[in-house]
Tab-separated table of C-alpha atoms and ligand atoms in Angstrom:
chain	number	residue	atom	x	y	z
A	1	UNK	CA	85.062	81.730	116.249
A	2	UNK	CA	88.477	80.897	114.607
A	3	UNK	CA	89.635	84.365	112.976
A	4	UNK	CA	90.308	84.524	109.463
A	5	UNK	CA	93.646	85.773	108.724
A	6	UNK	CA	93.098	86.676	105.344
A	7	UNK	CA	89.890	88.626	106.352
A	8	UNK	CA	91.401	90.156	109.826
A	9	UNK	CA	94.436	92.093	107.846
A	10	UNK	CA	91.564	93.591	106.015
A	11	UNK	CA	89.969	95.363	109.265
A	12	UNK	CA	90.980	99.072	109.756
A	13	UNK	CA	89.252	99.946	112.843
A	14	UNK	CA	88.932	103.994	113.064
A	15	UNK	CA	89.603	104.905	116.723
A	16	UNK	CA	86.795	107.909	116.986
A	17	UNK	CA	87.011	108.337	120.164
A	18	UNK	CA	88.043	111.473	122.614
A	19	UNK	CA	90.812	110.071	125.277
A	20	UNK	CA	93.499	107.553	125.118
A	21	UNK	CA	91.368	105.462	127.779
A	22	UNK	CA	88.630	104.906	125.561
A	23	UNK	CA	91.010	103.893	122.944
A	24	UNK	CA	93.078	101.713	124.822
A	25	UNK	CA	89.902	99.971	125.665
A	26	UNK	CA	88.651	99.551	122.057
A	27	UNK	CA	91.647	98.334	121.478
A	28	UNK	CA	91.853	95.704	124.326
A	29	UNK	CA	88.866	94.222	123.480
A	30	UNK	CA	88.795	94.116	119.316
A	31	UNK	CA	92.320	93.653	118.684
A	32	UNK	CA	92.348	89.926	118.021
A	33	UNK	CA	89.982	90.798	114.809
A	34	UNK	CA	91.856	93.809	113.870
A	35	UNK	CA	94.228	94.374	111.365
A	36	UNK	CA	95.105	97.767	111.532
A	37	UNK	CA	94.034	100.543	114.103
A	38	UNK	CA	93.588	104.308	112.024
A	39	UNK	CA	94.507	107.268	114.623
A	40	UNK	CA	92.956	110.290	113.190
A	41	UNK	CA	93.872	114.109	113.130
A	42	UNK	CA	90.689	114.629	115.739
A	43	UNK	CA	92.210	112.110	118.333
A	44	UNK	CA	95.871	112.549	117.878
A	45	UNK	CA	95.106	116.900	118.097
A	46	UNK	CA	93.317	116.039	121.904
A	47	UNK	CA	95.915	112.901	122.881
A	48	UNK	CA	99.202	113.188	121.135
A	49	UNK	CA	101.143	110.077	120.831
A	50	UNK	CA	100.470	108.096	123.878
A	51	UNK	CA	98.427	105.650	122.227
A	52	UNK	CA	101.172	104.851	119.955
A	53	UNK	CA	103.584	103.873	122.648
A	54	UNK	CA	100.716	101.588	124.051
A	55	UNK	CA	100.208	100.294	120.650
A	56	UNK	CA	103.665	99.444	119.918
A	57	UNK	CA	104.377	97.480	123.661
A	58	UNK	CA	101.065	95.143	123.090
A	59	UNK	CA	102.377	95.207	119.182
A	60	UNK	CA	99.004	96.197	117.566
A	61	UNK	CA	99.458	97.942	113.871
A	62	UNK	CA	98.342	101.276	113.542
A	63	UNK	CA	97.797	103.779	110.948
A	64	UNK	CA	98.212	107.644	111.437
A	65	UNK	CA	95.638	109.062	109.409
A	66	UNK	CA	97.954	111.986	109.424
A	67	UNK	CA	97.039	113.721	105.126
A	68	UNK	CA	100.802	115.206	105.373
A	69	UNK	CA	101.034	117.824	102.403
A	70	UNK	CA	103.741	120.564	102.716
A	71	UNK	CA	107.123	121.130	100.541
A	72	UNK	CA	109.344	117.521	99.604
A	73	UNK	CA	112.052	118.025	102.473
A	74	UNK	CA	109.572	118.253	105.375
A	75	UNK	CA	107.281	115.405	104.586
A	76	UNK	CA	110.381	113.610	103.867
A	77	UNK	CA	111.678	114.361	107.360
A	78	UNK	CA	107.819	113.865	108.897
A	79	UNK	CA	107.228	110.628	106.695
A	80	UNK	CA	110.364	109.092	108.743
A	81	UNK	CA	109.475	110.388	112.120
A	82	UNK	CA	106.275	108.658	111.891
A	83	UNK	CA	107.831	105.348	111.047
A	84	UNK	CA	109.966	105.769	114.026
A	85	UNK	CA	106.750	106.995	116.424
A	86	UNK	CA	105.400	103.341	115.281
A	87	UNK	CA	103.116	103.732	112.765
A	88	UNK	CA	103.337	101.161	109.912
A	89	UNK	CA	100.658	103.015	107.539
A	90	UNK	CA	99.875	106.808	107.142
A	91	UNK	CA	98.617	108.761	104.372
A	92	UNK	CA	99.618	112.191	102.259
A	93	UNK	CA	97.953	114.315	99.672
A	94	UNK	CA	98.645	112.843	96.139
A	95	UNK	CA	97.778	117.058	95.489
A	96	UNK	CA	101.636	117.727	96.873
A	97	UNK	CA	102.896	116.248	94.050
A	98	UNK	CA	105.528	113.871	92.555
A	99	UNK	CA	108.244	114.651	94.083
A	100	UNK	CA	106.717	115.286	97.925
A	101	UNK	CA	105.662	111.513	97.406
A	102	UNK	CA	108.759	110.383	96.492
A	103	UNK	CA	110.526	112.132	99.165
A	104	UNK	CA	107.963	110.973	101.552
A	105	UNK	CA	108.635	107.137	100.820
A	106	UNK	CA	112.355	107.642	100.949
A	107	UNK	CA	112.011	109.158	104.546
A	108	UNK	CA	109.661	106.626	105.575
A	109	UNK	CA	111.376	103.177	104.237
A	110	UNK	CA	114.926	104.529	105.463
A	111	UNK	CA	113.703	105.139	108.504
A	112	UNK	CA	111.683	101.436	108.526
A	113	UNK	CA	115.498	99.882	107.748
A	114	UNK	CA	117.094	101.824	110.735
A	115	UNK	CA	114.922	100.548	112.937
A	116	UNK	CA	114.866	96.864	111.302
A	117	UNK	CA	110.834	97.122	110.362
A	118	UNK	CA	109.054	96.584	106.846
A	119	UNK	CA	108.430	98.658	104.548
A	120	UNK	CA	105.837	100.936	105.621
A	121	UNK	CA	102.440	101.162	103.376
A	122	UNK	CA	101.705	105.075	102.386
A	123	UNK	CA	98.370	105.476	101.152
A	124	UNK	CA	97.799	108.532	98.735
A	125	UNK	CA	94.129	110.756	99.265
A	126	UNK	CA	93.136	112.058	96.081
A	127	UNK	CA	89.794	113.899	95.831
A	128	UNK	CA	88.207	114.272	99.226
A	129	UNK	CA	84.487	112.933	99.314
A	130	UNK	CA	83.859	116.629	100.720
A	131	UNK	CA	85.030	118.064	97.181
A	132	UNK	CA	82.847	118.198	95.002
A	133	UNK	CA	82.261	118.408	90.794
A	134	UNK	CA	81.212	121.769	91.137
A	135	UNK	CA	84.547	122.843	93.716
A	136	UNK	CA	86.875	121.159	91.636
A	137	UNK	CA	85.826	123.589	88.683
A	138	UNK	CA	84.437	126.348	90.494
A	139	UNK	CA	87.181	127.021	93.069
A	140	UNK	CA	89.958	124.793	91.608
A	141	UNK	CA	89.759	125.674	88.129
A	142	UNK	CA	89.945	121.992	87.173
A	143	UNK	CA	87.726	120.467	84.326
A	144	UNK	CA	87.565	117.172	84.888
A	145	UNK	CA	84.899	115.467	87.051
A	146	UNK	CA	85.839	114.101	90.247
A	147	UNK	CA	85.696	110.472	88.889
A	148	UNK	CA	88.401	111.567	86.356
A	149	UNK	CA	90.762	113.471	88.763
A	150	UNK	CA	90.548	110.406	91.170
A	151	UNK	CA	92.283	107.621	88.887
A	152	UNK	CA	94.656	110.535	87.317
A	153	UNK	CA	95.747	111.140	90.863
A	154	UNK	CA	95.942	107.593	91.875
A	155	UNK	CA	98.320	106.592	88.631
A	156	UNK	CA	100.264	109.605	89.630
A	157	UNK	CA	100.777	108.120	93.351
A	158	UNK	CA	101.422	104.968	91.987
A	159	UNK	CA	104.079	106.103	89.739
A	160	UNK	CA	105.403	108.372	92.764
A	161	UNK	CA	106.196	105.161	94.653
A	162	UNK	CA	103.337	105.128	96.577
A	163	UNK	CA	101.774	101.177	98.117
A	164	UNK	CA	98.030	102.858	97.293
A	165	UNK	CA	95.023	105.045	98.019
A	166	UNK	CA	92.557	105.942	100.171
A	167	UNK	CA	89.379	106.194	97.858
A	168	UNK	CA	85.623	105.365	97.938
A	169	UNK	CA	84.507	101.694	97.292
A	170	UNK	CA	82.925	102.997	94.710
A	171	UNK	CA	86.062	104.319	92.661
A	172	UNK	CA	88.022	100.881	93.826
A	173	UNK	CA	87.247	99.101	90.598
A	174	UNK	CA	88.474	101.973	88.446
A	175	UNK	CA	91.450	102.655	89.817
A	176	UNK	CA	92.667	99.025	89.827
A	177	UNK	CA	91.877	98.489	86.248
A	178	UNK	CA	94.009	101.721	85.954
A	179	UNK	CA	96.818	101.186	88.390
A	180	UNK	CA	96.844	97.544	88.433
A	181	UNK	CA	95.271	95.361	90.992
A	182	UNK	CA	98.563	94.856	93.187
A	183	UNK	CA	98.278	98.606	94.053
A	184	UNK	CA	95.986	98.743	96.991
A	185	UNK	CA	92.948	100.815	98.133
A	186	UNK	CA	92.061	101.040	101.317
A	187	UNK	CA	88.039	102.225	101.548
A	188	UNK	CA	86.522	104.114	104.497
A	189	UNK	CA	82.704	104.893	104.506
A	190	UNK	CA	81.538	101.068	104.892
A	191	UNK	CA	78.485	100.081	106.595
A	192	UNK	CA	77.167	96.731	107.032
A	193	UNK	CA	72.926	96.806	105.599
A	194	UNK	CA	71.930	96.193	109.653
A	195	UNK	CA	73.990	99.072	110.691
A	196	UNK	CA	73.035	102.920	111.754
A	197	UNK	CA	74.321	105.244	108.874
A	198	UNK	CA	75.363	108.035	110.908
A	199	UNK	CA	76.300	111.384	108.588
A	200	UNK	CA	77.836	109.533	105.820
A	201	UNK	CA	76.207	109.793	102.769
A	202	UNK	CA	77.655	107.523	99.995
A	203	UNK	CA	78.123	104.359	101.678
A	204	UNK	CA	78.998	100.452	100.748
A	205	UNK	CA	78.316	97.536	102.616
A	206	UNK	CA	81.307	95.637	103.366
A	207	UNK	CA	80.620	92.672	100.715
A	208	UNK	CA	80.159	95.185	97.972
A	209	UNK	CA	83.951	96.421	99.082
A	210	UNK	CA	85.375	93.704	98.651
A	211	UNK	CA	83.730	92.230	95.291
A	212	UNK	CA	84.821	96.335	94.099
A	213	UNK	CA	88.595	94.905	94.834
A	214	UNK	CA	88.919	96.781	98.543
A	215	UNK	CA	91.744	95.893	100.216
A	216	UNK	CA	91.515	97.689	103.115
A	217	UNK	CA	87.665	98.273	105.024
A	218	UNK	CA	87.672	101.259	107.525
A	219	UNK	CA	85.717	100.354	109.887
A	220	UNK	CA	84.187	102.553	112.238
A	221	UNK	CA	80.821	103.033	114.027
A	222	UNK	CA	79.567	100.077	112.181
A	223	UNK	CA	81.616	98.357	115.205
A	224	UNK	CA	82.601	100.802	117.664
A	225	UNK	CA	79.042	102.117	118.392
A	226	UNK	CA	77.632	98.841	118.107
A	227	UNK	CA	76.053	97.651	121.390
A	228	UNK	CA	77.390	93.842	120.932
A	229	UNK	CA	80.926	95.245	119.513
A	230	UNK	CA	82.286	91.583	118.807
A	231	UNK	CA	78.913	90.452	117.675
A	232	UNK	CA	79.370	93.359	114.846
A	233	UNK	CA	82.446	92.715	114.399
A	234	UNK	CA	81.471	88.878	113.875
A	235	UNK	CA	78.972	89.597	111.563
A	236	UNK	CA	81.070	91.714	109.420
A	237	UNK	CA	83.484	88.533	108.902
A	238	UNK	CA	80.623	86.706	108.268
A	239	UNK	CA	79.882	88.978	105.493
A	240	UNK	CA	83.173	89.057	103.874
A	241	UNK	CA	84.292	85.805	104.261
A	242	UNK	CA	81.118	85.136	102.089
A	243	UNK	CA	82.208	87.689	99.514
A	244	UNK	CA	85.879	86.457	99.546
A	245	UNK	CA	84.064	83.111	98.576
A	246	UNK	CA	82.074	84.453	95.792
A	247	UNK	CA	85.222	86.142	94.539
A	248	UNK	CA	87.271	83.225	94.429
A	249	UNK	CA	84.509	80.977	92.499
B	1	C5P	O1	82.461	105.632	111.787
B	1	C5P	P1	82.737	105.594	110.337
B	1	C5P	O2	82.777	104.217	109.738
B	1	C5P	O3	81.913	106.545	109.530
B	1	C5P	O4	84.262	106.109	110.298
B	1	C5P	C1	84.821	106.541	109.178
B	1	C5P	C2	86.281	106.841	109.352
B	1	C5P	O5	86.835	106.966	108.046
B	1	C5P	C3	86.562	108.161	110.064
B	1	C5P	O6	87.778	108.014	110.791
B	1	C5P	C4	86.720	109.142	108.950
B	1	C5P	O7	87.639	110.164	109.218
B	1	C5P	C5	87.283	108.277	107.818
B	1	C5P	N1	86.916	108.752	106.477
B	1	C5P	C6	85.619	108.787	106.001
B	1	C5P	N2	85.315	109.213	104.738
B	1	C5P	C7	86.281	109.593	103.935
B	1	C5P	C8	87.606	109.576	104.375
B	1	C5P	C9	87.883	109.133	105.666
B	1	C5P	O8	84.699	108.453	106.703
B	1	C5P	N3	85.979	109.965	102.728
């Protein structure tokens, strides 16, 4: 199969599993269809950085999946150690404010000059799909629905320097149309109609993604449990290379 370029910087595959063995190997064997790989909190907690090292010698992209929030001058001083561990994506809490995000993309595109890479892309999490309507204004005091505090979040990342957010396919639309449709959203919860659901509850396919203006599809079990994993992963190309099609007509 001749990989799409266009579709293949799409693919954020989420690296789910327990040792740096198991993720080496994922990575060995999808990496030609892979954009990006996503380290998580749960991995990087039981492995460390290892698998960044790795990464960086075989030159795969990776994302650290990392949700910094804490006071300006630290995430500014995280933000740039990250760049320098490797990591050409990672992700803070739009909740820590203006000025934590702008200190955070200072820290992270110095450090991506000193050590002669591009700019990095920092995604912004808004509402977590755990938070409810009923938390936001029962616990947080906050009136407006989660719909609402997504897109007021995301035009505050945007104007906070930010490249885009991490956000449901289902908010993609909404927040384009609000923060224009160069700012990017990266969606995780997709599953292909032929694939197990797992414990995720609201998700998309990977076509309906992408017509919603996705930029970025997480990827996980979809491919990484499948028992053909390149046959999955095929399929899912299939799928939005037909989308991209319908798009572009
Ligand atoms: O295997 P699956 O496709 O469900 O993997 C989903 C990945 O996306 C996991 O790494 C998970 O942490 C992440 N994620 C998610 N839902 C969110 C935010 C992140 O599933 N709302």
């Amino acid at each position: 199969m001749n990989i799409n370029p266009e579709i293949r910087e799409k693919i954020v595959l989420a690296l789910d599993v327990d040792t740096t063995e198991e993720a080496k190997k994922l990575i060995m064997e999808l990496k030609d269809y892979v954009g990006v790989f996503k380290i998580g909190l749960q991995f990087y907690t039981a492995n460390g950085t290892e698998v960044f090292d790795f990464m960086k010698e075989i030159g795969a992209e990776f994302f650290f999946d990392v949700k910094l929030m804490d006071i300006p001058n630290t995430v500014k001083k995280a933000s740039a150690n990250i760049i320098r561990s490797g990591a050409s994506f990672y992700n803070l809490h739009a909740l820590g404010g203006a000025e934590m995000m702008r200190q955070s993309a200072q820290g992270a595109n110095d450090a991506a000059k000193e050590t002669g890479k591009k700019p990095p892309v920092i995604l912004a999490v808004t509402v977590l799909t755990s938070i409810s309507d009923e938390v936001l204004h029962d616990e947080f005091k906050i009136s407006y629905s989660a719909m609402e505090y997504v897109t007021t979040l995301a035009k505050l990342a945007k104007d906070s320097g930010m490249t885009g957010v991490v956000a449901s396919a289902f908010e993609a639309r909404k927040i384009k149309e609000v923060c224009g449709k160069d700012f990017k959203v990266l969606c995780p919860g997709i599953r292909p109609q032929w694939s197990v659901k797992g414990d995720q509850k609201r998700l998309a396919t990977p076509s309906f993604a992408i017509k919603e203006g996705a930029d970025y599809l997480v990827i996980g079990r979809a491919v990484t449990a499948a028992e053909d994993r390149i046959g999955a992963m095929k399929k899912i190309y299939e799928e939005i290379e037909e989308a991209l099609k319908q798009d572009k007509e």
